Short mmCIF file of C-alpha atoms in Angstrom, two decimals:
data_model
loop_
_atom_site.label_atom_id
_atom_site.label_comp_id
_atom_site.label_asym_id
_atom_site.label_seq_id
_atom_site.Cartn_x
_atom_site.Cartn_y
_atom_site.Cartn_z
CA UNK H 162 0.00 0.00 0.00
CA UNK H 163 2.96 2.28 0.66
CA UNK H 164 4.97 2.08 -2.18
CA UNK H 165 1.38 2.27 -4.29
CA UNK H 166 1.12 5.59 -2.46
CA UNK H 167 4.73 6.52 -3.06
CA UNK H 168 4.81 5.99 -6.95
CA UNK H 169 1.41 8.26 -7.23
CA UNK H 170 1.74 12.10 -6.87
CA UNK H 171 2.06 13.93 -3.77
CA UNK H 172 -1.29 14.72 -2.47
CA UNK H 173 -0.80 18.05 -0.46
CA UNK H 174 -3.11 17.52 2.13
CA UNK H 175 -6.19 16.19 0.45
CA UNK H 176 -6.48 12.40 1.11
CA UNK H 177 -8.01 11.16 -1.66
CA UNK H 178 -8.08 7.42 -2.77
CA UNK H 179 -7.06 7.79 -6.40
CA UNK H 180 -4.83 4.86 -7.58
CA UNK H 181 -2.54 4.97 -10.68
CA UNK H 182 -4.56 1.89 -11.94
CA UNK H 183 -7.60 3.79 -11.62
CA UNK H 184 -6.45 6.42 -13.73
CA UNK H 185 -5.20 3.90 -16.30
CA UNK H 186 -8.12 1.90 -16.52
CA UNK H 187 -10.19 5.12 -16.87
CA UNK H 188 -7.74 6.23 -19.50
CA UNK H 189 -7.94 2.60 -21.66
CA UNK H 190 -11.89 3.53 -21.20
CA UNK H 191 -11.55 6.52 -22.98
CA UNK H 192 -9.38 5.36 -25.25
CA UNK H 193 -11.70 2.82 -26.28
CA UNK H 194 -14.40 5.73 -27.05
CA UNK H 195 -12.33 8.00 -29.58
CA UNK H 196 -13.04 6.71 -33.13
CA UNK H 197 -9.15 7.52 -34.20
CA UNK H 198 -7.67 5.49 -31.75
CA UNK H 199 -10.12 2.78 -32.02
CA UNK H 200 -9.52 2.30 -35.27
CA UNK H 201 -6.04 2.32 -35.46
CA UNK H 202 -5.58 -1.18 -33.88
CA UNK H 203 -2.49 -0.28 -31.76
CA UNK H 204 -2.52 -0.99 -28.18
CA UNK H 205 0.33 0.90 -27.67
CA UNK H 206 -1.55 4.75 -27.26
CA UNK H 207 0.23 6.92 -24.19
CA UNK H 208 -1.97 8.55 -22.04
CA UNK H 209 -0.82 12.14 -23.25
CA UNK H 210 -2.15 10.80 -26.54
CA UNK H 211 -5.14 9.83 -25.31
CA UNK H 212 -6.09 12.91 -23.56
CA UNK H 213 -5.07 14.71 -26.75
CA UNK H 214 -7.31 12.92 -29.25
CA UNK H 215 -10.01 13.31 -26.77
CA UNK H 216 -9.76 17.26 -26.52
CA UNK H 217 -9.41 17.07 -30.47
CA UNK H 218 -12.76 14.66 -30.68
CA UNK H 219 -14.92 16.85 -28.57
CA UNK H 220 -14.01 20.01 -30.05
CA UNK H 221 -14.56 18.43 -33.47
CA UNK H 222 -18.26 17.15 -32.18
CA UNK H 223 -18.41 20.99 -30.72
CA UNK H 224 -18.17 22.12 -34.23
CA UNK H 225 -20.10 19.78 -35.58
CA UNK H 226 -23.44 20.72 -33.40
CA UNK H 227 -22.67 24.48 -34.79
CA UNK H 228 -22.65 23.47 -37.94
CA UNK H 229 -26.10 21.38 -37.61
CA UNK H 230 -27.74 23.97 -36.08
CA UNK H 231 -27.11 26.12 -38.22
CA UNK H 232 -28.31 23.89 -41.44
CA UNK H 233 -31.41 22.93 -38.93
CA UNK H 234 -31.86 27.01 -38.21
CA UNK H 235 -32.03 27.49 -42.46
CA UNK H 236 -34.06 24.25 -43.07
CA UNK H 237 -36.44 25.39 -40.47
CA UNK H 238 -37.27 28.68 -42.73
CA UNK H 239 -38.22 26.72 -45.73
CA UNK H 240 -39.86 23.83 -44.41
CA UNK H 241 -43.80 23.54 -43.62
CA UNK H 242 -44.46 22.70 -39.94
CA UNK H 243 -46.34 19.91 -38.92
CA UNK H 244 -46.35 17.27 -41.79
CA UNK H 245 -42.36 16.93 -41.37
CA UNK H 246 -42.23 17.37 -37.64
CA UNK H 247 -45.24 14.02 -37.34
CA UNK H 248 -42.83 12.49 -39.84
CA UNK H 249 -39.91 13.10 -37.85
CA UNK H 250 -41.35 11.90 -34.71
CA UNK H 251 -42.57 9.06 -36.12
CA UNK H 252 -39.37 7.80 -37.64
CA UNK H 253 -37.24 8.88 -34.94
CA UNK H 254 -39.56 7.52 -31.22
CA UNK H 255 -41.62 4.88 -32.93
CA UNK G 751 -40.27 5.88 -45.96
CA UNK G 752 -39.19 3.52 -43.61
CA UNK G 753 -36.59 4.41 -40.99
CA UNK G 754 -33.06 3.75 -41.15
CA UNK G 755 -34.43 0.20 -39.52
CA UNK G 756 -33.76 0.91 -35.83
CA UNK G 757 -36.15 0.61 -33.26
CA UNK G 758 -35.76 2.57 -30.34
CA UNK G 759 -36.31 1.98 -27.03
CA UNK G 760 -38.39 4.81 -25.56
CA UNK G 761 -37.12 5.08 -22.43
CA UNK G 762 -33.50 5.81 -23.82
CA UNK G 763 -31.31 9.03 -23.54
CA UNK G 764 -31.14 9.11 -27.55
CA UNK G 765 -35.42 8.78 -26.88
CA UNK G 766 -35.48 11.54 -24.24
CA UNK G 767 -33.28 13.74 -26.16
CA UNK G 768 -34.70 13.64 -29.68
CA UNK G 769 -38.07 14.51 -28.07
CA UNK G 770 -37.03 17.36 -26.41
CA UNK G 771 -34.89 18.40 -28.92
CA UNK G 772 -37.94 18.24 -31.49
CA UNK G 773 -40.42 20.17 -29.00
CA UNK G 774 -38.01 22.92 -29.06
CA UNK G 775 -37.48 22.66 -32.08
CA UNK G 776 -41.41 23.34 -33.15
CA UNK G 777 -41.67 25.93 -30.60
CA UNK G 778 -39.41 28.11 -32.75
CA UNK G 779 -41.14 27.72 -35.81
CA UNK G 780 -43.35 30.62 -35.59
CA UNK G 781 -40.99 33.46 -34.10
CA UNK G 782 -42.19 37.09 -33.02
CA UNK G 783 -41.34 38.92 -36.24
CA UNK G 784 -37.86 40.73 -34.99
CA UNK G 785 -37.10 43.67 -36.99
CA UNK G 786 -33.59 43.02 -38.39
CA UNK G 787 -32.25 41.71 -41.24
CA UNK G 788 -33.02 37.77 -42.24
CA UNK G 789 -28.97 37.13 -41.63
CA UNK G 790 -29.13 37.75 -38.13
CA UNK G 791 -32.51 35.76 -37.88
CA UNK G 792 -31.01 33.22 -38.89
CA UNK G 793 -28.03 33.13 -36.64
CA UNK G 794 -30.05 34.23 -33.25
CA UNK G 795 -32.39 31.24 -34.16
CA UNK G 796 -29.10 29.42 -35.15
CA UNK G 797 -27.55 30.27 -31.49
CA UNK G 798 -31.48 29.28 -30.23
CA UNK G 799 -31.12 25.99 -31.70
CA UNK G 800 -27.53 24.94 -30.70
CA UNK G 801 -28.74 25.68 -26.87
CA UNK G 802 -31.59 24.05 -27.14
CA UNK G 803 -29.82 20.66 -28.30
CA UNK G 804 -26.82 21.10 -25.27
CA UNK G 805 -30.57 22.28 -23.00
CA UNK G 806 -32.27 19.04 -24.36
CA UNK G 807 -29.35 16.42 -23.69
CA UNK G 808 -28.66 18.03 -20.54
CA UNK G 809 -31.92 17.39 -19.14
CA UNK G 810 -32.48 13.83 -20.95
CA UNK G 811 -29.35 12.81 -18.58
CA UNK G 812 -30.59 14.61 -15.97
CA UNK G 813 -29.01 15.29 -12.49
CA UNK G 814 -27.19 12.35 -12.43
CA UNK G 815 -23.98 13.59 -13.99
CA UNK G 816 -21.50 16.20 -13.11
CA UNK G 817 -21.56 17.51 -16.51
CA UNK G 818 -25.33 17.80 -17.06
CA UNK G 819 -25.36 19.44 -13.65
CA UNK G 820 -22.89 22.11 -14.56
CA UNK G 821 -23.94 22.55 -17.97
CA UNK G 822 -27.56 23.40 -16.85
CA UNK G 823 -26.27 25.82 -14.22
CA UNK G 824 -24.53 27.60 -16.54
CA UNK G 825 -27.46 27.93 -19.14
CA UNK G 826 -29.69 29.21 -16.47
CA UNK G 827 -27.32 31.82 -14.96
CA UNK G 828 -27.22 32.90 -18.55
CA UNK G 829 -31.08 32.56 -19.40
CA UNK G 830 -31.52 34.54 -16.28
CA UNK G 831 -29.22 37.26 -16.58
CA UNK G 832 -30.07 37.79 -20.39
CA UNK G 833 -33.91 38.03 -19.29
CA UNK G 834 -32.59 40.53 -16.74
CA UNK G 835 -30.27 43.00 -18.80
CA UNK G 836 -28.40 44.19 -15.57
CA UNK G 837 -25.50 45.08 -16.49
CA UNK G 838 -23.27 45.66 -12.93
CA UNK G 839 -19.81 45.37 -12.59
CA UNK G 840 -19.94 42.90 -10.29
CA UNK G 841 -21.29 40.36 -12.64
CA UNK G 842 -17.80 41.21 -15.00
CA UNK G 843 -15.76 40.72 -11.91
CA UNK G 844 -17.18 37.50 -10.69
CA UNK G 845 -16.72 36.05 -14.18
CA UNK G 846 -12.84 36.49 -13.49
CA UNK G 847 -12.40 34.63 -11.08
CA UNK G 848 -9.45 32.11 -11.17
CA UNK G 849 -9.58 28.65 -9.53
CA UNK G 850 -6.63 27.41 -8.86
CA UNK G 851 -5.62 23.82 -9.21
CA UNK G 852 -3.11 22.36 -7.77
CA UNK G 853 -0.52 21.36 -10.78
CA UNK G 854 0.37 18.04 -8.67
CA UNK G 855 1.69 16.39 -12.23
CA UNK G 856 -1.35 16.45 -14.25
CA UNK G 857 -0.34 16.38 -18.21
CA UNK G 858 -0.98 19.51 -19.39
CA UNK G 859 -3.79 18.35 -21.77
CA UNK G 860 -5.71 18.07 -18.83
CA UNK G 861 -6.15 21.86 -18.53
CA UNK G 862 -7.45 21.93 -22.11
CA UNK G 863 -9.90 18.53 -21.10
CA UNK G 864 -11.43 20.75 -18.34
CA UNK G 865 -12.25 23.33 -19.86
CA UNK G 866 -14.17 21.33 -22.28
CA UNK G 867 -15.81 19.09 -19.92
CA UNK G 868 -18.50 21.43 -18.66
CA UNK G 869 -17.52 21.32 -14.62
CA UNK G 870 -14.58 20.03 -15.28
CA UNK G 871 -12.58 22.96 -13.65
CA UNK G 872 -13.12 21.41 -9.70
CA UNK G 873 -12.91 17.89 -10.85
CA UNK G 874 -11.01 15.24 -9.84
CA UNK G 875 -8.33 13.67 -12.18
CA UNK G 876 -10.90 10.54 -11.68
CA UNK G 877 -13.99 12.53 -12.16
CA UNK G 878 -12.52 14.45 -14.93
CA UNK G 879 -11.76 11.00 -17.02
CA UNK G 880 -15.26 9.40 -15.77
CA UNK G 881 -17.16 12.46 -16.83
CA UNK G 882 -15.15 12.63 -20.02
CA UNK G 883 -16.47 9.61 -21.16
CA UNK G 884 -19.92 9.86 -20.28
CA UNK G 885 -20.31 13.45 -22.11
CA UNK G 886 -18.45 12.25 -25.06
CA UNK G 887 -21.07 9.64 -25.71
CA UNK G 888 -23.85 11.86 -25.16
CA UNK G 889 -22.36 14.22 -27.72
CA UNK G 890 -21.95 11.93 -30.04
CA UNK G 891 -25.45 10.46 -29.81
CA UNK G 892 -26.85 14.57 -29.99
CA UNK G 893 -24.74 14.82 -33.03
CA UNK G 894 -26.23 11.33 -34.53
CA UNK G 895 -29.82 12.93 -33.82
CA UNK G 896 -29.56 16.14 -34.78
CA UNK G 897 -28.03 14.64 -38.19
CA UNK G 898 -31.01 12.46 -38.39
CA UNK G 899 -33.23 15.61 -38.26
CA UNK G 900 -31.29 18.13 -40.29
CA UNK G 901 -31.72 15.13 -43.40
CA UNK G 902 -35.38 14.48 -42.84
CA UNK G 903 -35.86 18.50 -43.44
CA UNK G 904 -33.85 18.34 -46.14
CA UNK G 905 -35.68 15.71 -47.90
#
C-alpha cells in the first residue's frame, strides 16, 4: 500500500483514494471511445495521446453541433411545420 | 419511408433527447417577427437551436452527472441574466475569477480537457476522465440525432 502511495503524486493535504490503476483503466476507457484510436488497432496509445485525441474529438463534435444547427436554423425557414415534424417523430420515437 | 431500420427503445437518452430536442425545435417555428435583417434571424435562431440541443441532452441525462449538472447551471445563470439586462460590474468581476488547481503532475492536456468538460474545472483527475467519457457519448449520440433531423428536413 505504501509504495502504491509513493509511486502516485504527492497529495498536499487532500487524502483522496485515487490509484494509478484507476487512472489507467479510466484512460484505456476513454481510449476505447475516440473513433481515431479505435480504429487504429495499436494498443500501444500513451496517455498524453489519449487525452489529446479526446480534446481534439470533442471540439470536433463541438463544431459539428454548430454546424447542424445552423443547417437545422435554415431548413427550419423553408420547411412547412407539422407534416415533417409528425414524420420526424414518427421515424425517430416509434 | 421507412426508418433507417432501428427501433428505439423509448425510455432511452437518444429517446429523451430527440423529443425534447424536437419540441423545441417546433416551438421556434413561428418566431415574433424581430425587426432586423433575415442574416441575423437566422443566426439568433441558429444560437437558439444549438442551446436548445446542449438544453435538451442536458436534461435527458438529468441530475445524475456532473456535466449535465454544470452545464444546466450555466445555461440558467445565462437565461436569467439575459432576461434581466443588468448590467453591474460585479457580474464582470465574478466572471474572473481564477480557480486554482493544484498542478500536482497532471499532463498539461488536462487543462485543455477541463475546460471542455462542462464542470470540469473542480474535478477530480478521476472525475474528470469518468465524466469525459460519459459526455463524449452523449455528444456523439446529440450529433447522430440532430443529423437524423437536419436530413429528414432536407428531404
Amino acid at each position: 500500500m505504501s509504495s502504491r502511495r509513493s509511486r502516485s503524486r504527492q497529495q498536499s493535504g487532500v487524502s483522496s483514494n485515487i490509484t494509478d490503476e484507476q487512472i489507467t483503466d479510466l484512460v484505456s476507457k476513454l481510449q476505447q471511445l475516440i473513433p481515431e484510436i479505435r480504429n487504429r488497432r495499436s494498443n500501444k496509445v500513451s496517455a498524453s495521446k489519449v487525452l489529446q485525441e479526446t480534446c481534439n474529438y470533442i471540439r470536433s463534435l463541438h463544431r459539428e453541433v454548430d454546424d447542424l444547427s445552423d443547417r437545422l436554423s435554415d431548413l427550419l425557414a423553408t420547411t412547412d411545420t407539422d407534416s415533417a415534424q409528425a414524420a420526424i417523430i414518427r421515424s425517430l420515437l416509434m | 419511408m421507412t426508418p433507417k431500420g432501428v427501433s428505439l427503445n423509448p425510455n432511452s437518452r437518444k429517446t429523451k433527447f430527440a423529443r425534447r430536442f424536437i419540441f423545441a425545435l417546433s416551438r421556434m417555428r413561428n418566431p415574433i417577427p424581430v425587426s432586423s435583417s433575415i442574416e441575423e434571424e437566422v443566426r439568433t435562431r441558429s444560437h437558439k437551436i444549438k442551446i436548445a440541443a446542449y438544453l435538451s441532452m442536458a436534461r435527458a441525462v438529468g441530475s445524475r452527472r456532473a456535466w449535465s449538472r454544470a452545464l444546466l447551471f450555466k445555461l440558467r445563470t445565462r437565461a436569467r441574466r439575459h432576461n434581466m439586462i443588468i448590467r453591474r460590474r460585479s457580474f464582470r468581476l465574478k466572471k474572473k475569477r481564477i480557480i486554482k488547481n493544484d498542478p500536482q503532475g497532471e499532463p498539461s492536456q488536462t487543462k485543455k480537457l477541463r475546460q471542455l468538460v462542462p464542470g470540469g474545472k473542480t474535478m477530480d483527475m478521476c472525475s474528470l476522465l469518468e465524466e469525459t467519457a460519459h459526455y463524449m457519448t452523449c455528444l456523439a449520440t446529440q450529433v447522430k440525432v440532430m443529423q437524423t433531423i437536419a436530413d429528414h428536413f432536407a428531404k
